[in-house]
Coordinates of C-alpha atoms and ligand atoms in Angstrom, one line a residue:
Chain A
M5 CA 4.0 -25.0 -18.8
K6 CA 5.3 -26.0 -15.4
I7 CA 8.4 -24.3 -13.9
L8 CA 10.9 -25.9 -11.6
A9 CA 11.2 -24.0 -8.3
C10 CA 13.7 -25.8 -6.1
P11 CA 14.2 -29.1 -4.3
L12 CA 11.7 -29.6 -1.5
A13 CA 14.6 -30.3 0.8
A14 CA 15.8 -26.7 0.1
L15 CA 12.6 -25.1 1.4
P16 CA 12.1 -25.8 5.1
P17 CA 8.7 -25.0 6.7
G18 CA 8.3 -21.3 7.3
E19 CA 10.4 -20.3 4.3
A20 CA 9.7 -18.9 0.9
F21 CA 11.3 -19.3 -2.5
R22 CA 11.1 -16.7 -5.2
I23 CA 11.0 -17.8 -8.8
E24 CA 12.3 -15.1 -11.1
A25 CA 9.6 -15.6 -13.7
E26 CA 7.7 -12.8 -15.4
P27 CA 6.0 -11.7 -13.2
P28 CA 7.9 -13.4 -10.3
I29 CA 6.2 -16.2 -8.3
A30 CA 6.6 -16.9 -4.6
V31 CA 6.4 -20.5 -3.2
F32 CA 5.7 -20.9 0.5
H33 CA 6.2 -23.9 2.7
T34 CA 3.9 -23.3 5.7
E35 CA 4.7 -24.5 9.2
D36 CA 1.9 -27.0 8.7
G37 CA 3.8 -28.5 5.8
E38 CA 1.6 -27.1 3.0
L39 CA 3.0 -25.7 -0.2
H40 CA 1.4 -22.7 -1.9
A41 CA 2.4 -20.5 -4.8
I42 CA 1.2 -17.0 -5.5
D43 CA 2.4 -14.0 -7.5
D44 CA 5.3 -12.5 -5.6
T45 CA 4.5 -8.9 -6.2
C46 CA 2.1 -7.2 -3.8
T47 CA -1.0 -5.7 -5.6
H48 CA -0.6 -2.4 -3.7
Q49 CA 3.0 -1.4 -4.6
D50 CA 6.1 -3.0 -5.8
A51 CA 7.1 -5.2 -2.8
S52 CA 8.1 -8.9 -2.8
L53 CA 5.8 -11.1 -0.7
A54 CA 8.5 -13.7 -0.4
D55 CA 10.1 -11.2 1.9
G56 CA 7.0 -10.9 4.0
W57 CA 6.0 -12.4 7.4
L58 CA 4.5 -15.9 7.1
E59 CA 1.9 -16.8 9.7
G60 CA -0.2 -19.9 9.2
C61 CA -1.7 -19.7 5.7
E62 CA -1.2 -15.9 5.4
I63 CA 1.6 -13.8 4.2
E64 CA 2.0 -10.3 5.5
C65 CA 3.4 -7.8 2.9
P66 CA 6.7 -6.5 4.1
L67 CA 5.9 -2.9 3.2
H68 CA 2.4 -2.0 4.5
A69 CA 1.3 -5.2 6.1
S70 CA -1.7 -6.2 4.0
R71 CA -2.1 -10.0 4.5
F72 CA -2.8 -12.4 1.6
D73 CA -4.4 -15.8 2.0
L74 CA -2.1 -18.3 0.3
R75 CA -5.0 -20.5 -0.6
T76 CA -7.2 -17.9 -2.2
G77 CA -4.9 -15.0 -2.9
R78 CA -7.3 -12.6 -1.2
A79 CA -6.0 -9.6 0.7
D80 CA -7.5 -9.3 4.2
A81 CA -7.5 -5.5 4.3
P82 CA -6.2 -2.4 2.5
P83 CA -3.9 -0.8 1.5
A84 CA -3.8 -3.8 -0.9
K85 CA -7.3 -4.2 -2.4
L86 CA -6.9 -6.7 -5.2
P87 CA -6.0 -10.4 -4.8
V88 CA -2.8 -12.0 -6.0
R89 CA -3.1 -14.9 -8.4
T90 CA -2.6 -18.4 -6.9
H91 CA -0.7 -21.1 -8.9
Q92 CA -0.8 -24.9 -8.7
V93 CA 2.1 -26.6 -7.0
A94 CA 3.3 -30.1 -7.4
V95 CA 6.2 -32.1 -6.0
E96 CA 7.8 -34.6 -8.3
D97 CA 10.9 -36.7 -7.4
G98 CA 11.7 -34.3 -4.5
D99 CA 11.5 -31.2 -6.6
I100 CA 8.8 -28.4 -6.4
Y101 CA 7.2 -27.4 -9.6
V102 CA 4.7 -24.6 -10.2
L103 CA 2.1 -24.5 -12.9
P104 CA 1.5 -20.8 -13.5
S105 CA -2.1 -19.5 -13.7
D106 CA -3.2 -18.3 -17.1
T107 CA -5.4 -15.4 -15.7
P108 CA -4.0 -11.9 -16.0
P109 CA -2.0 -10.8 -12.9
N110 CA -3.1 -7.8 -10.6
L111 CA 0.2 -5.9 -10.7
P112 CA 0.5 -2.7 -8.8
P113 CA 0.5 0.6 -10.6
G114 CA 3.8 1.2 -12.4
V115 CA 4.8 -2.5 -12.6
T116 CA 4.5 -4.2 -15.9
V117 CA 5.3 -7.7 -17.1
K118 CA 8.4 -7.7 -19.4
G119 CA 7.7 -9.0 -22.8
T120 CA 4.1 -7.7 -22.9
T121 CA 2.8 -4.2 -23.6
Chain B
M16 CA -20.6 -9.7 24.6
K17 CA -23.6 -8.6 22.6
T18 CA -22.8 -5.1 21.6
V19 CA -19.6 -3.3 20.9
G20 CA -19.2 0.5 20.4
I21 CA -16.1 1.9 18.7
V22 CA -15.2 5.6 19.0
G23 CA -13.0 6.9 16.2
A24 CA -13.6 5.8 12.6
S25 CA -10.2 5.6 11.1
L26 CA -7.5 2.9 10.8
A27 CA -7.5 1.6 14.4
G28 CA -11.3 1.7 14.8
L29 CA -12.1 0.0 11.5
Q30 CA -9.3 -2.6 11.9
T31 CA -10.6 -3.4 15.4
A32 CA -14.1 -3.8 13.9
R33 CA -12.7 -6.2 11.3
E34 CA -10.9 -8.2 14.0
L35 CA -13.9 -8.4 16.2
R36 CA -15.9 -9.9 13.3
R37 CA -13.1 -12.2 12.3
Q38 CA -12.9 -13.4 15.9
G39 CA -16.6 -14.2 15.9
H40 CA -18.4 -11.2 17.4
D41 CA -21.7 -11.4 15.7
G42 CA -23.6 -8.9 17.8
R43 CA -24.2 -5.2 17.1
L44 CA -21.2 -3.1 16.2
M45 CA -21.4 0.6 16.3
L46 CA -18.8 3.0 15.0
V47 CA -18.8 6.7 15.9
G48 CA -16.5 9.1 14.1
D49 CA -16.4 12.9 14.1
E50 CA -15.2 13.2 10.5
Q51 CA -17.8 13.0 7.8
H52 CA -15.7 10.7 5.7
R53 CA -15.6 7.0 5.6
P54 CA -12.3 5.7 7.0
Y55 CA -9.4 6.7 4.8
D56 CA -5.7 6.2 4.7
R57 CA -3.5 9.0 6.0
P58 CA 0.1 8.2 4.9
P59 CA -0.6 9.3 1.2
L60 CA -1.7 12.7 2.5
S61 CA 1.9 13.9 2.7
K62 CA 3.1 11.9 -0.3
D63 CA 1.2 10.9 -3.5
F64 CA -2.1 12.6 -2.6
L65 CA -0.3 15.9 -1.9
A66 CA 1.6 15.5 -5.1
G67 CA -1.7 15.0 -7.0
K68 CA -0.7 11.5 -8.1
T69 CA -3.5 9.7 -6.3
G70 CA -7.1 10.8 -5.7
E71 CA -9.5 10.5 -2.9
A72 CA -11.0 7.2 -4.0
D73 CA -7.6 5.6 -3.7
L74 CA -7.5 6.5 0.0
A75 CA -10.4 4.3 1.0
L76 CA -9.6 1.9 3.9
E77 CA -12.5 -0.3 3.2
A78 CA -12.3 -2.8 0.4
E79 CA -14.8 -2.7 -2.4
G80 CA -18.0 -4.5 -1.3
E81 CA -16.7 -5.0 2.3
D82 CA -19.6 -5.2 4.7
L83 CA -18.9 -5.7 8.3
G84 CA -22.5 -5.0 9.5
I85 CA -21.5 -1.8 11.2
E86 CA -23.9 0.8 12.3
W87 CA -22.1 4.0 11.3
R88 CA -22.5 7.3 13.2
L89 CA -20.3 9.6 11.1
G90 CA -20.1 13.3 11.8
T91 CA -20.7 12.6 15.4
T92 CA -18.3 13.5 18.2
A93 CA -17.9 11.7 21.5
T94 CA -18.0 14.3 24.3
G95 CA -17.9 12.2 27.4
L96 CA -17.7 8.7 28.9
D97 CA -19.4 7.0 31.9
V98 CA -17.0 4.1 32.5
A99 CA -19.2 2.2 34.9
A100 CA -22.2 2.2 32.5
R101 CA -20.0 2.0 29.4
R102 CA -21.9 4.8 28.0
V103 CA -20.5 7.4 25.6
E104 CA -22.1 10.8 25.3
L105 CA -22.4 12.2 21.8
S106 CA -22.4 15.7 20.3
D107 CA -26.0 15.2 19.0
G108 CA -27.3 14.8 22.5
T109 CA -27.8 11.1 22.3
T110 CA -25.7 8.4 24.0
L111 CA -24.2 5.1 23.0
Q112 CA -24.2 2.2 25.4
A113 CA -22.5 -1.1 24.8
D114 CA -21.1 -4.2 26.6
G115 CA -17.7 -3.4 25.2
L116 CA -16.1 -0.2 24.1
V117 CA -13.1 0.5 21.9
I118 CA -11.4 3.9 22.1
A119 CA -9.7 4.7 18.8
T120 CA -9.8 8.5 18.6
G121 CA -6.2 8.9 17.3
A122 CA -4.3 12.2 17.6
T123 CA -4.5 15.8 16.4
A124 CA -1.6 17.7 14.9
R125 CA 0.0 20.2 17.3
S126 CA 0.1 23.8 16.3
L127 CA 2.0 26.9 17.4
P128 CA 0.4 29.4 19.7
G129 CA -0.7 32.6 18.2
V130 CA -1.2 31.5 14.6
A131 CA -5.0 31.4 14.7
G132 CA -6.6 33.8 12.3
L133 CA -3.7 33.9 9.8
D134 CA -4.2 32.3 6.4
G135 CA -1.5 30.2 4.7
I136 CA -0.6 28.3 7.8
H137 CA -1.3 24.5 7.8
T138 CA -1.0 21.4 9.9
L139 CA -1.6 18.0 8.2
R140 CA -3.6 15.3 9.8
T141 CA -6.9 14.9 8.0
L142 CA -8.2 14.7 4.5
D143 CA -9.7 18.2 4.9
D144 CA -6.3 19.5 6.0
A145 CA -4.7 17.8 2.9
R146 CA -7.2 19.3 0.5
A147 CA -6.7 22.8 1.9
L148 CA -2.9 22.5 1.9
R149 CA -2.9 21.2 -1.7
D150 CA -5.1 24.1 -2.9
D151 CA -2.9 26.6 -1.1
L152 CA 0.3 25.1 -2.4
S153 CA -0.9 25.2 -5.9
K154 CA -0.5 29.0 -5.9
A155 CA 2.7 29.1 -3.8
R156 CA 6.3 29.4 -4.7
R157 CA 8.0 29.4 -1.3
L158 CA 7.2 26.9 1.4
V159 CA 8.6 26.9 5.0
V160 CA 8.1 23.7 7.0
I161 CA 8.5 24.0 10.7
G162 CA 9.4 20.7 12.5
G163 CA 11.9 18.0 12.1
G164 CA 9.6 15.0 12.1
F165 CA 8.5 12.6 9.4
I166 CA 5.4 14.6 8.2
G167 CA 7.5 17.7 7.8
A168 CA 10.3 15.9 5.9
E169 CA 7.7 14.2 3.6
V170 CA 5.8 17.4 2.8
A171 CA 9.2 19.1 2.1
A172 CA 10.3 16.3 -0.2
T173 CA 7.0 16.1 -2.0
M174 CA 6.8 19.8 -2.6
R175 CA 10.5 20.2 -3.6
S176 CA 9.9 17.5 -6.2
L177 CA 7.1 19.6 -7.6
G178 CA 9.6 22.5 -7.9
L179 CA 8.8 24.7 -4.9
D180 CA 11.4 26.6 -3.0
V181 CA 11.5 24.8 0.4
T182 CA 13.0 25.6 3.8
L183 CA 12.9 23.1 6.6
V184 CA 13.3 24.5 10.1
T185 CA 14.1 22.2 13.0
S186 CA 14.8 22.8 16.7
G187 CA 16.9 19.7 16.9
P188 CA 20.4 19.1 15.4
V189 CA 18.9 17.6 12.3
P190 CA 15.5 16.4 11.1
L191 CA 14.5 12.8 12.1
A192 CA 17.3 12.6 14.6
E193 CA 15.0 11.6 17.4
V194 CA 13.9 8.4 15.7
L195 CA 16.8 7.5 13.4
G196 CA 19.7 8.7 15.6
R197 CA 21.9 11.6 14.7
Q198 CA 24.2 9.8 12.2
M199 CA 21.6 8.2 10.0
A200 CA 19.4 11.3 10.2
E201 CA 22.3 13.3 8.8
A202 CA 22.5 10.9 5.8
I203 CA 18.8 11.5 5.0
A204 CA 19.2 15.2 5.5
A205 CA 22.1 15.3 3.0
R206 CA 19.6 13.9 0.4
H207 CA 17.2 16.7 1.1
E208 CA 20.0 19.3 0.8
E209 CA 21.2 17.7 -2.4
R210 CA 17.8 18.3 -3.9
G211 CA 18.0 22.0 -2.9
I212 CA 16.1 22.1 0.4
R213 CA 17.5 24.6 2.9
I214 CA 17.6 23.0 6.3
I215 CA 17.9 25.3 9.3
R216 CA 19.1 23.4 12.4
G217 CA 18.8 24.2 16.1
A218 CA 16.4 27.0 15.2
S219 CA 13.7 28.4 17.5
V220 CA 10.7 30.0 15.9
T221 CA 9.5 33.1 17.6
G222 CA 6.6 34.1 15.4
L223 CA 5.0 34.4 12.1
T224 CA 4.7 37.6 10.1
G225 CA 1.9 38.9 7.8
T226 CA -1.5 40.5 8.2
G227 CA -4.4 38.4 7.2
R228 CA -2.1 36.0 5.5
A229 CA 1.3 34.7 6.7
D230 CA 4.2 35.9 4.7
G231 CA 7.1 34.6 6.7
V232 CA 8.6 32.9 9.8
L233 CA 10.7 34.7 12.4
L234 CA 13.6 33.0 14.1
A235 CA 15.1 33.8 17.5
D236 CA 18.4 34.7 15.9
G237 CA 16.6 37.5 14.0
R238 CA 16.4 35.8 10.7
H239 CA 13.2 36.2 8.7
L240 CA 12.2 33.4 6.3
P241 CA 9.8 34.6 3.6
A242 CA 7.0 32.1 2.8
D243 CA 3.8 31.9 0.8
V244 CA 2.7 28.8 2.8
V245 CA 3.9 27.6 6.2
V246 CA 3.4 24.0 7.3
I247 CA 3.7 23.2 11.0
G248 CA 4.7 19.6 11.7
I249 CA 5.7 19.6 15.3
G250 CA 4.1 16.4 16.5
V251 CA 0.7 15.3 17.7
I252 CA -1.5 15.3 20.8
P253 CA -3.6 12.2 21.5
N254 CA -7.4 12.9 21.3
T255 CA -8.3 12.2 24.9
G256 CA -9.9 15.5 25.9
W257 CA -13.3 13.9 25.9
L258 CA -12.2 11.3 28.5
R259 CA -10.8 13.8 31.0
E260 CA -13.8 13.7 33.3
S261 CA -14.3 9.9 33.0
G262 CA -11.8 8.8 35.5
I263 CA -10.1 6.4 33.0
E264 CA -6.4 6.5 33.5
L265 CA -4.7 8.9 31.1
G266 CA -1.0 9.8 30.5
D267 CA 0.4 10.6 27.1
G268 CA -2.7 8.9 25.7
V269 CA -5.0 6.3 27.3
I270 CA -3.0 4.1 29.6
C271 CA -3.3 0.4 28.5
D272 CA -1.7 -2.8 29.5
E273 CA 0.1 -4.9 26.9
G274 CA -3.2 -6.3 25.7
G275 CA -4.9 -2.9 25.2
A276 CA -7.0 -3.1 28.3
T277 CA -7.6 0.3 29.9
S278 CA -8.1 1.0 33.6
A279 CA -11.8 0.5 33.1
A280 CA -13.4 -3.0 32.7
G281 CA -14.7 -3.8 29.2
I282 CA -12.9 -0.9 27.6
V283 CA -9.9 -1.2 25.3
A284 CA -7.9 1.5 23.5
V285 CA -6.0 1.2 20.2
G286 CA -3.9 3.2 17.8
D287 CA -2.5 6.7 18.1
C288 CA -4.6 7.6 21.2
A289 CA -3.4 4.7 23.2
A290 CA -0.2 4.3 25.3
W291 CA 0.4 0.6 25.7
L292 CA 2.7 -1.0 28.2
D293 CA 5.9 -2.2 26.7
P294 CA 6.8 -5.1 29.0
A295 CA 10.5 -4.9 28.0
S296 CA 10.9 -1.4 29.3
G297 CA 8.1 -1.3 31.7
R298 CA 7.0 2.0 30.2
H299 CA 3.8 3.1 28.4
H300 CA 4.2 4.7 25.0
R301 CA 2.1 5.5 22.0
A302 CA 2.9 3.6 18.8
G303 CA 2.1 6.5 16.5
H304 CA 2.5 4.5 13.3
W305 CA 0.3 2.7 10.8
T306 CA 1.3 -0.9 11.5
G307 CA 1.2 -0.3 15.2
A308 CA -2.5 0.6 15.0
R309 CA -3.1 -2.5 12.9
Q310 CA -1.4 -4.9 15.2
Q311 CA -2.9 -3.4 18.3
A312 CA -6.4 -3.9 16.8
A313 CA -5.9 -7.6 16.6
V314 CA -4.7 -7.9 20.1
A315 CA -7.3 -5.6 21.6
A316 CA -10.1 -7.5 20.0
V317 CA -8.9 -10.7 21.7
T318 CA -8.7 -8.8 25.0
L319 CA -12.1 -7.4 24.7
L320 CA -13.9 -10.6 23.6
S321 CA -12.1 -12.7 26.2
G322 CA -12.7 -10.3 29.0
G323 CA -8.9 -10.0 29.4
E324 CA -8.6 -13.8 30.0
V325 CA -6.5 -14.4 26.9
R326 CA -3.1 -12.8 27.4
P327 CA -1.2 -11.4 24.4
G328 CA 2.0 -13.0 23.0
P329 CA 5.2 -11.0 22.6
Q330 CA 4.9 -7.7 20.8
R331 CA 6.6 -7.2 17.5
P332 CA 9.1 -4.3 17.4
T333 CA 7.8 -1.0 16.0
Y334 CA 7.9 -0.8 12.3
F335 CA 7.2 2.1 10.0
W336 CA 8.0 3.4 6.5
S337 CA 8.3 6.7 4.9
D338 CA 8.7 7.8 1.3
Q339 CA 10.8 10.8 0.5
Y340 CA 11.8 11.5 -3.2
D341 CA 12.9 8.1 -4.5
M342 CA 13.9 6.9 -1.1
R343 CA 11.8 4.1 0.4
I344 CA 12.7 4.4 4.0
Q345 CA 11.9 1.5 6.4
F346 CA 12.6 1.3 10.1
S347 CA 12.1 -1.2 12.8
G348 CA 13.1 -1.3 16.5
R349 CA 14.3 1.5 18.8
T350 CA 17.4 3.6 18.7
Q351 CA 17.1 5.0 22.2
R352 CA 19.2 2.2 23.7
M353 CA 21.8 1.9 20.9
D354 CA 25.5 2.5 21.3
S355 CA 26.6 2.0 17.7
V356 CA 25.2 2.0 14.2
S357 CA 26.9 0.5 11.1
V358 CA 26.0 0.5 7.4
E359 CA 26.0 -3.1 6.4
D360 CA 25.0 -2.8 2.8
G361 CA 25.3 0.0 0.2
D362 CA 26.5 3.4 1.0
V363 CA 24.7 6.4 2.6
T364 CA 25.6 8.5 -0.5
G365 CA 24.5 5.9 -3.0
D366 CA 21.1 4.7 -4.2
G367 CA 20.3 3.0 -0.9
F368 CA 21.7 1.3 2.2
L369 CA 21.0 -0.8 5.2
A370 CA 22.1 0.2 8.7
V371 CA 21.9 -1.9 11.8
Y372 CA 21.8 -0.3 15.3
R373 CA 23.3 -2.2 18.2
R374 CA 23.7 -2.2 21.9
D375 CA 26.4 -4.4 23.4
D376 CA 26.7 -6.0 20.0
R377 CA 23.1 -7.0 19.9
P378 CA 20.9 -5.5 17.1
V379 CA 18.2 -3.3 18.5
A380 CA 17.0 -1.5 15.3
V381 CA 17.4 -1.6 11.6
L382 CA 17.0 1.1 8.9
G383 CA 16.7 0.5 5.2
V384 CA 16.7 2.9 2.3
N385 CA 15.7 1.2 -0.9
R386 CA 16.7 -2.2 0.5
L387 CA 13.3 -3.9 0.8
R388 CA 14.6 -7.5 0.6
L389 CA 17.6 -7.1 2.9
F390 CA 15.5 -5.0 5.3
S391 CA 12.9 -7.7 5.6
R392 CA 15.5 -10.3 6.4
R393 CA 17.1 -8.1 9.0
R394 CA 13.8 -7.1 10.5
R395 CA 12.8 -10.7 10.8
L396 CA 16.0 -11.5 12.8
L397 CA 15.1 -8.6 15.1
E398 CA 11.6 -10.0 15.5
T399 CA 12.7 -13.5 16.3
E400 CA 15.7 -12.7 18.5
P401 CA 14.5 -12.2 22.0
V402 CA 14.9 -8.5 22.9
Q403 CA 17.3 -7.8 25.7
V404 CA 15.5 -6.2 28.6
G405 CA 17.1 -3.3 30.5
Ligands
LIG505 C1 0.1 12.9 6.8 C2 0.4 11.6 7.5 C3 1.3 10.7 7.0 C4 1.6 9.5 7.6 N1 2.5 8.7 7.1 C5 2.8 7.5 7.7 C6 3.8 6.6 7.2 O1 4.3 6.9 6.1 N2 4.0 5.5 7.8 C7 3.4 5.2 9.0 O2 3.7 4.1 9.6 N3 2.5 6.0 9.5 C8 2.2 7.2 8.9 N4 1.2 8.0 9.5 C9 0.6 7.7 10.8 C10 -0.7 6.9 10.6 O3 -1.5 7.4 9.7 C11 -1.4 6.8 12.0 O4 -0.6 6.1 12.9 C12 -2.8 6.2 11.9 O5 -3.6 7.0 11.2 C13 -3.3 6.0 13.3 O6 -4.7 5.6 13.2 P1 -5.7 5.8 14.3 O7 -7.0 5.2 13.8 O8 -5.2 5.4 15.7 O9 -5.9 7.4 14.5 P2 -6.4 8.5 13.4 O10 -6.1 8.0 12.1 O11 -6.0 9.8 13.9 O12 -8.0 8.4 13.6 C14 -8.7 8.8 14.7 C15 -10.1 9.1 14.3 O13 -10.9 9.4 15.4 C16 -11.7 10.6 15.2 N5 -12.0 11.2 16.5 C17 -11.1 11.9 17.3 N6 -11.8 12.3 18.4 C18 -13.1 11.9 18.3 C19 -14.2 12.0 19.2 N7 -14.1 12.6 20.3 N8 -15.4 11.5 18.7 C20 -15.4 10.8 17.5 N9 -14.4 10.7 16.7 C21 -13.2 11.2 17.1 C22 -10.7 11.4 14.4 O14 -11.4 12.5 13.7 C23 -10.2 10.4 13.4 O15 -11.1 10.2 12.3 C24 0.9 9.2 8.9 C25 0.0 10.1 9.4 C26 -0.3 11.3 8.7 C27 -1.3 12.3 9.3
LIG506 S1 3.1 -2.8 -1.0 FE1 2.0 -4.4 -0.1 S2 0.6 -3.5 1.2 FE2 1.6 -1.8 0.3

């Protein structure tokens, strides 16, 4: 089921929007005008990637600087070793929507999705 | 450039190898390291690894299945360098010659004179150090930590959390004062004291007691601190001894320009062994932190592959983190030039806070304790605002 993120006009290039879903999702608007959505929680520890440093199509984790490719979810180098999930993004009538992936997330140790066991 | 040799097989060396490959170097890549281990992550050694919460497999710095096409020479020490020939002499009597060289030999923990030969005294820099310390601490009740830096504070916090009796001895006014400034360092120290750590300030250690095994620390004021284990955390010395005869310019580390180029053509230096030029201050200093090594690797790879033609963009301010108890500490910038510090969120006695350091009303550094989101925002402002020179 698709989730409404925010109006496109509210997310300028270079910015991120965090959807408080379970688990949270981060939507990025790159400087090149692309939109990407990935799991917001770093796979190494509990840090929000929406708070990270966006450079091109990569987001650098704000805590220990692993970089995730927004297109594939892959981490470039440890400490994060597992990829984040990527999600489909669509813009309809000026609003950004995300279609969450149905694969299981790679959450860091100690973080669980509420509502599951 | 057909061949590149990297000396030092840890964070800075491995990350430079990655960057060289990513930037298109497809020739030979040789990596020499004196430790037997594949590259591993050091920060957990004073935190979760010491606490027994993570194992050695978790420390690996290589991703599973990662293959950079590296020729590994582990367990081999570089003993000398011929800069003109770009040839490294190795402990096994062989040499390594390459078109480009990367110096990434890091640093060694400083120790106190006269402690050799006594058991129960530790420094903490390597996996082998951490294993030995963990073993020794498993039988200990009283720990004395000498040194008011991050490693000392982290070891103290980790071991206090496991129930040991911990005394932290610092020669300064308060641990961490040098980096965080006096006021904020006091706030962190208060947390240690709340948890039952004894902090002895302005102390000067005159010796260790015990025969065969250390049983205490002697202070100049005559006090004797009994200990089952003593950890010395009084800073590091860059590993540049093997370069002394080479003629390459050395200071507090290998002297580099802002792109990582050393005084010798075709040779760059990265990480804890390298003193890069900070164009804002005109001084050379060693980063000494994890993300510094990582960022330098990317820049130095460009410098090496372009023969110094491509000049680096502006440097990002220093950033590092530390974990002590449930405090996630993050810091960026420099406090040396600050004239005020204010808490802008939370409360230093509460569950966390954010503090901004300023000079002439301009932010020069930011400290966060359990304020990940706010810290990131504040840090970004620091990174995008041009830094005032002077
Ligand atoms: C216990 C501990 C906790 C830390 N915690 C944090 C933290 O929380 N946050 C943070 O930002 N930073 C932290 N750091 C700092 C961080 O780990 C270092 O900045 C980082 O390891 C630097 O990487 P490097 O590759 O430059 O040097 P090093 O990791 O020191 O690696 C250098 C390598 O070169 C090898 N070598 C040395 N001489 C030779 C020679 N002659 N020939 C061949 N090989 C040689 C060494 O054995 C070593 O393997 C911590 C460090 C330690 C020790
Ligand atoms: S939490 Fe993201 S790299 Fe550690």
